[in-house]
Amino acid sequence: MLKRRIFLIPVFVITTLTFTYCTGKPELSRTEFALGTVCSVTLYDKGNPAIYRDIFSRLREIENYMSVNLPDTDVARINAAAGVAPVQVHDDVFKVIQKALYFAEISGGAFDPTVGPLVSLWGIGSENPRVPSQAEIDAALSLINWRDVELDKEQRSVFLRRPGMALDLGAIAKGYAADEAAVIIRKAGLKQAIIDLGGNILVYGEKKDKSPWRVSVQDPLEDRGRSLGVITGPEATMVTSGVYERFFEADGQQYHHIFSPFNGYPADTGLLSVTIISKNSIDADALSTAVFVLGYEKGRALIEPLEGTEAVFVFNDQSVRKTEGANLKINNNSYILIPD
Ligand code: AMP
Ligand code: MG
């Protein structure tokens, strides 16, 4: 499926920092495990412990509402009641599911928050990942359809129409969480910050010396921290979906964690990673997954009309393409930028 390369990261690594910073020494930052990944927040102007506390407790709150890996979250309750009854959820969950359905629609179902049965079946990132049989994949596929999610705005409830259906917000929740962390930073009146939720990066405000932010794009074939290039620009969010984030190997093949809802296999569109640059992290998160599944041509057609949204596409043969407004400089000889 993928060209075999030497991955030095362990097979079950769940947390990968897909970007490194080139912003100089942080004055102060805090790193904690949340949302199933390593989360780092850097507050350049005021490293006030109360603000860090607020941010990390907000991240945990979002995880406690949306995770499928914790018992009793809103999403776990929606899944348990699939085919039976609507479930009332917190505002955050309702908003994220609404957004997820929007991105499912505009991506023609490439992004699909009802991908849960496939995620459980393959178990990628769990202790027992495996390649399922075709019959199992077909059974899971029959349960996947974002159109079978019913939202009731007044009740703030969510209903999955068929038993066995399951939501998985893993491709969008971290983006929402990064945006919510930025809300806290804005309310606190801070001027510069970096939020990194396992590779979901949000650079906030303006650097003191007014120079642009510089964010490295992970080399998808190398150890984390090794970059293929640097994106420069003003306040923005950069989110990457890549084959290296979560995968396992069987019979000499690598199987990663981003599924095609069309055939039930890890999406194989010739891409190693897609980075989306935009204003909102929730959009960038959903779009990076959607574009990865759609592949270069359809993916690019999806994002070109979206204002303030840019992309970097890294292909299996280590060529790189980008949209016009993506300010990327390659700094790694193994990669080559193909001009439009
Ligand atoms: P990301 O790393 O943001 O691309 O999200 C990948 C995660 O989203 C996976 O670990 C799954 O939990 C979930 N997922 C996988 N495939 C899809 C898909 N086609 N649409 C929506 N969510 C997906
Ligand atoms: Mg995503």
Coordinates of C-alpha atoms and ligand atoms in Angstrom, one line a residue:
M1 CA 0.0 0.0 0.0
L2 CA 2.7 2.5 1.0
K3 CA 6.2 2.5 -0.2
R4 CA 8.1 0.9 2.7
R5 CA 10.4 3.3 4.4
I6 CA 12.3 3.1 7.7
F7 CA 10.0 4.4 10.4
L8 CA 11.9 4.8 13.6
I9 CA 8.8 5.7 15.6
P10 CA 7.2 2.7 17.4
V11 CA 4.3 1.1 15.7
F12 CA 1.8 2.0 18.4
V13 CA 2.8 5.6 18.9
I14 CA -0.3 7.5 19.3
T15 CA 1.2 10.9 19.9
T16 CA 3.2 12.6 17.2
L17 CA 4.3 16.1 17.1
T18 CA 3.9 16.7 13.4
F19 CA 5.4 20.2 13.6
T20 CA 8.4 21.6 15.3
Y21 CA 9.0 25.3 15.9
C22 CA 11.5 27.6 14.5
T23 CA 10.4 30.5 16.7
G24 CA 13.3 30.7 19.1
K25 CA 13.3 29.6 22.7
P26 CA 9.8 29.8 24.3
E27 CA 9.7 32.0 27.4
L28 CA 7.3 29.6 29.1
S29 CA 5.3 26.6 28.0
R30 CA 3.3 23.7 29.5
T31 CA 2.9 20.2 28.1
E32 CA 0.3 17.7 29.3
F33 CA -1.4 14.6 27.9
A34 CA -5.0 15.3 26.8
L35 CA -7.3 14.4 23.9
G36 CA -5.2 11.2 23.5
T37 CA -2.1 13.1 22.6
V38 CA 0.7 15.4 23.8
C39 CA -0.6 18.9 24.1
S40 CA 1.7 21.9 24.5
V41 CA 0.7 25.5 25.1
T42 CA 3.2 28.3 24.9
L43 CA 2.2 31.7 26.2
Y44 CA 5.0 34.1 25.2
D45 CA 3.9 37.2 27.0
K46 CA 2.5 36.0 30.3
G47 CA 3.1 32.5 31.5
N48 CA 0.3 32.8 34.0
P49 CA -0.4 29.4 35.7
A50 CA -4.1 30.2 36.0
I51 CA -4.4 30.6 32.2
Y52 CA -2.6 27.3 31.6
R53 CA -4.9 25.7 34.1
D54 CA -8.0 27.1 32.4
I55 CA -6.7 25.9 29.0
F56 CA -5.9 22.4 30.0
S57 CA -9.1 22.0 31.9
R58 CA -11.0 23.1 28.9
L59 CA -9.1 20.5 26.7
R60 CA -10.0 17.8 29.3
E61 CA -13.6 18.9 29.3
I62 CA -13.8 18.6 25.5
E63 CA -12.2 15.2 25.8
N64 CA -14.7 14.1 28.4
Y65 CA -17.5 15.0 26.1
M66 CA -16.2 13.7 22.8
S67 CA -13.9 10.8 23.3
V68 CA -14.9 7.3 22.2
N69 CA -12.3 5.8 24.4
L70 CA -13.7 7.0 27.7
P71 CA -16.9 5.6 29.2
D72 CA -19.9 7.8 29.6
T73 CA -18.9 10.6 27.3
D74 CA -21.7 12.2 25.2
V75 CA -20.4 10.4 22.1
A76 CA -20.2 7.1 23.9
R77 CA -23.8 7.6 25.0
I78 CA -25.0 8.5 21.5
N79 CA -23.3 5.4 20.1
A80 CA -24.8 3.1 22.8
A81 CA -28.3 4.5 21.9
A82 CA -27.8 4.0 18.2
G83 CA -31.1 2.8 16.6
V84 CA -32.9 3.2 19.9
A85 CA -33.2 6.8 21.1
P86 CA -31.9 10.4 20.6
V87 CA -29.4 11.5 23.3
Q88 CA -29.1 15.0 24.7
V89 CA -25.6 16.4 24.5
H90 CA -23.5 19.4 25.6
D91 CA -23.4 22.4 23.3
D92 CA -19.8 21.7 22.4
V93 CA -20.7 18.2 21.1
F94 CA -23.7 19.4 19.2
K95 CA -21.7 22.2 17.5
V96 CA -18.9 19.8 16.5
I97 CA -21.3 17.2 15.1
Q98 CA -23.0 19.9 13.1
K99 CA -19.7 21.0 11.7
A100 CA -18.7 17.3 11.0
L101 CA -21.9 16.8 9.0
Y102 CA -21.2 20.0 7.1
F103 CA -17.8 18.7 6.1
A104 CA -19.2 15.3 5.3
E105 CA -21.6 17.0 2.9
I106 CA -19.1 19.2 1.1
S107 CA -16.6 16.4 0.8
G108 CA -19.1 14.0 -0.7
G109 CA -18.7 11.7 2.3
A110 CA -14.9 11.4 2.2
F111 CA -15.0 12.9 5.7
D112 CA -17.6 10.9 7.6
P113 CA -18.0 11.1 11.4
T114 CA -19.9 7.8 11.4
V115 CA -16.7 6.0 10.5
G116 CA -16.7 4.5 14.1
P117 CA -17.4 0.9 13.1
L118 CA -14.4 0.8 10.7
V119 CA -12.1 2.4 13.4
S120 CA -13.1 -0.3 15.9
L121 CA -12.8 -3.1 13.3
W122 CA -9.2 -2.3 12.3
G123 CA -8.1 -1.3 15.8
I124 CA -5.3 0.9 14.6
G125 CA -3.7 2.6 17.6
S126 CA -5.2 -0.1 19.9
E127 CA -3.2 -3.1 21.2
N128 CA -4.7 -5.4 18.7
P129 CA -4.8 -3.9 15.2
R130 CA -5.6 -6.4 12.4
V131 CA -6.5 -6.6 8.8
P132 CA -10.2 -7.5 8.8
S133 CA -11.9 -9.9 6.3
Q134 CA -13.8 -8.4 3.3
A135 CA -17.0 -9.6 4.9
E136 CA -16.2 -7.7 8.1
I137 CA -15.3 -4.6 6.1
D138 CA -18.6 -4.8 4.1
A139 CA -20.6 -5.1 7.3
A140 CA -18.9 -2.1 8.8
L141 CA -19.4 -0.1 5.6
S142 CA -23.1 -0.8 5.7
L143 CA -23.2 1.1 9.0
I144 CA -21.4 4.2 7.8
N145 CA -23.5 7.0 6.5
W146 CA -23.4 10.6 7.8
R147 CA -26.9 11.1 6.4
D148 CA -28.2 8.8 9.1
V149 CA -27.3 11.2 11.9
E150 CA -30.3 13.1 13.1
L151 CA -29.8 16.4 14.9
D152 CA -32.6 18.1 16.9
K153 CA -31.6 21.7 17.5
E154 CA -34.3 22.4 20.0
Q155 CA -33.6 19.4 22.1
R156 CA -29.9 19.6 21.4
S157 CA -30.0 15.8 20.8
V158 CA -28.3 13.5 18.4
F159 CA -29.7 10.2 17.1
L160 CA -28.0 7.6 15.0
R161 CA -30.8 5.9 13.0
R162 CA -29.5 2.4 12.9
P163 CA -28.2 0.0 15.6
G164 CA -24.5 -0.6 15.3
M165 CA -23.7 2.9 14.0
A166 CA -21.0 4.8 15.8
L167 CA -19.7 8.3 15.7
D168 CA -16.0 9.0 15.9
L169 CA -14.9 12.6 16.2
G170 CA -11.2 11.9 16.1
A171 CA -10.7 13.8 12.9
I172 CA -12.2 17.1 14.1
A173 CA -12.3 17.3 17.9
K174 CA -8.7 18.4 18.3
G175 CA -9.3 21.3 15.9
Y176 CA -12.3 22.4 17.9
A177 CA -10.2 22.1 21.1
A178 CA -7.4 24.3 19.6
D179 CA -10.0 27.0 18.7
E180 CA -11.4 26.9 22.2
A181 CA -7.9 27.2 23.7
A182 CA -7.5 30.3 21.5
V183 CA -10.7 31.7 22.9
I184 CA -9.3 31.6 26.4
I185 CA -6.1 33.2 25.3
R186 CA -8.0 36.0 23.5
K187 CA -10.2 36.6 26.6
A188 CA -7.1 36.8 28.8
G189 CA -5.7 39.5 26.5
L190 CA -2.5 37.7 25.7
K191 CA -0.6 38.8 22.6
Q192 CA 1.3 35.7 21.4
A193 CA 0.9 32.0 21.8
I194 CA 1.3 28.6 20.2
I195 CA -1.1 25.8 20.8
D196 CA 0.1 22.4 19.7
L197 CA -2.4 19.5 20.2
G198 CA -0.4 16.6 18.8
G199 CA 0.4 18.3 15.6
N200 CA -2.7 20.5 15.4
I201 CA -0.9 23.8 15.5
L202 CA -2.4 27.2 16.1
V203 CA -0.1 30.2 16.1
Y204 CA -1.8 33.1 17.8
G205 CA -1.2 36.9 17.6
E206 CA 1.9 38.6 16.4
K207 CA 5.5 37.9 17.4
K208 CA 7.2 40.6 19.4
D209 CA 9.7 41.5 16.7
K210 CA 6.8 41.5 14.1
S211 CA 8.5 38.7 12.1
P212 CA 6.2 36.1 10.7
W213 CA 5.5 32.8 12.4
R214 CA 7.6 29.9 11.1
V215 CA 6.1 26.4 11.5
S216 CA 7.8 23.3 10.3
V217 CA 6.0 20.6 8.3
Q218 CA 6.9 17.1 9.5
D219 CA 8.8 14.8 7.1
P220 CA 6.2 12.0 6.9
L221 CA 8.9 9.4 6.3
E222 CA 11.2 10.3 9.1
D223 CA 11.4 10.5 12.9
R224 CA 9.2 13.2 14.4
G225 CA 10.9 16.5 14.6
R226 CA 12.5 16.1 11.1
S227 CA 10.9 18.6 8.8
L228 CA 10.5 18.7 5.1
G229 CA 9.9 22.5 5.0
V230 CA 8.8 25.6 6.8
I231 CA 5.5 27.5 6.4
T232 CA 5.7 31.2 7.2
G233 CA 2.9 33.6 7.8
P234 CA 0.7 35.5 10.2
E235 CA -1.6 34.1 12.8
A236 CA -3.1 30.9 11.5
T237 CA -3.7 27.2 12.2
M238 CA -1.9 24.4 10.4
V239 CA -3.2 20.9 10.7
T240 CA -1.8 17.8 9.1
S241 CA -3.3 14.4 8.3
G242 CA -0.6 11.9 7.5
V243 CA 0.2 8.2 7.2
Y244 CA 2.8 8.4 9.9
E245 CA 0.5 9.5 12.8
R246 CA -0.9 6.1 13.6
F247 CA -0.3 2.8 11.8
F248 CA 0.6 -0.8 12.0
E249 CA 2.3 -3.4 9.8
A250 CA 1.1 -6.7 8.7
D251 CA 2.7 -8.9 6.0
G252 CA 5.1 -6.2 5.0
Q253 CA 2.4 -3.6 4.4
Q254 CA 1.6 -0.5 6.4
Y255 CA -2.0 0.3 7.3
H256 CA -2.7 3.8 8.6
H257 CA -5.6 5.3 10.5
I258 CA -7.4 7.5 7.9
F259 CA -10.1 5.4 6.2
S260 CA -11.8 5.7 3.0
P261 CA -15.6 5.5 3.8
F262 CA -16.0 4.2 0.2
N263 CA -14.0 1.0 0.4
G264 CA -13.3 0.5 4.1
Y265 CA -9.5 0.5 3.7
P266 CA -6.9 3.0 4.8
A267 CA -7.2 5.7 2.2
D268 CA -4.7 5.2 -0.6
T269 CA -4.7 8.2 -2.9
G270 CA -0.9 8.5 -3.4
L271 CA -0.5 11.0 -0.5
L272 CA 1.8 10.8 2.5
S273 CA 0.3 13.8 4.2
V274 CA -1.9 16.9 3.7
T275 CA -1.5 20.1 5.6
I276 CA -4.2 22.6 5.7
I277 CA -3.6 26.2 6.7
S278 CA -6.6 28.3 7.7
K279 CA -8.2 30.6 10.3
N280 CA -10.2 28.0 12.2
S281 CA -8.6 24.8 13.5
I282 CA -11.8 22.9 13.4
D283 CA -12.1 23.6 9.6
A284 CA -8.4 22.7 9.1
D285 CA -8.7 19.5 11.0
A286 CA -11.8 18.3 9.1
L287 CA -10.4 19.4 5.8
S288 CA -7.0 17.8 6.2
T289 CA -8.8 14.4 6.8
A290 CA -11.2 15.0 3.9
V291 CA -8.5 16.1 1.5
F292 CA -6.3 13.1 2.4
V293 CA -9.2 10.7 1.6
L294 CA -10.2 12.6 -1.6
G295 CA -6.6 12.7 -3.0
Y296 CA -4.9 15.6 -4.7
E297 CA -7.2 16.6 -7.5
K298 CA -10.5 16.3 -5.8
G299 CA -9.1 17.6 -2.6
R300 CA -7.6 20.6 -4.2
A301 CA -10.9 21.3 -6.0
L302 CA -12.6 21.2 -2.6
I303 CA -10.4 23.7 -0.9
E304 CA -9.6 26.2 -3.7
P305 CA -13.0 28.0 -3.4
L306 CA -12.7 28.2 0.4
E307 CA -11.5 31.7 1.4
G308 CA -8.3 31.8 3.5
T309 CA -7.7 28.1 3.2
E310 CA -4.4 26.8 1.7
A311 CA -2.9 23.4 1.5
V312 CA 0.4 21.5 1.1
F313 CA 0.2 18.0 -0.4
V314 CA 3.1 15.5 0.1
F315 CA 3.0 12.6 -2.4
N316 CA 4.3 9.0 -2.0
D317 CA 7.2 9.8 -4.4
Q318 CA 8.2 12.7 -2.1
S319 CA 7.1 15.4 -4.5
V320 CA 5.2 18.3 -2.9
R321 CA 2.6 20.6 -4.3
K322 CA 0.9 23.5 -2.7
T323 CA -1.8 26.1 -3.3
E324 CA -0.8 29.5 -4.3
G325 CA -1.2 31.2 -0.9
A326 CA 0.7 28.5 1.1
N327 CA 4.1 30.1 2.0
L328 CA 6.2 26.9 2.1
K329 CA 9.9 26.6 1.7
I330 CA 11.3 23.1 1.3
N331 CA 14.4 22.6 3.4
N332 CA 15.0 18.9 2.9
N333 CA 16.7 17.5 -0.2
S334 CA 14.6 14.4 -0.3
Y335 CA 11.6 16.5 -1.3
I336 CA 10.9 18.5 -4.4
L337 CA 8.4 21.2 -4.8
I338 CA 6.5 20.9 -8.1
P339 CA 5.4 24.3 -9.3
D340 CA 1.9 24.7 -10.7
Ligands
AMP1 P1 -6.9 13.0 11.4 O1 -5.6 12.6 12.0 O2 -7.4 14.4 11.8 O3 -6.9 12.9 9.9 O4 -8.1 12.0 11.9 C1 -8.0 10.7 11.8 C2 -8.9 10.0 12.8 O5 -10.2 10.3 12.4 C3 -8.8 8.5 12.8 O6 -7.9 8.1 13.9 C4 -10.3 8.1 13.1 O7 -10.6 8.2 14.4 C5 -11.0 9.2 12.3 N1 -11.2 8.9 10.9 C6 -10.6 8.0 10.1 N2 -11.0 8.1 8.8 C7 -12.0 9.1 8.8 C8 -12.8 9.7 7.8 N3 -12.8 9.3 6.5 N4 -13.7 10.7 8.2 C9 -13.8 11.1 9.4 N5 -13.0 10.6 10.4 C10 -12.1 9.6 10.1
MG2 MG -8.5 15.8 10.9

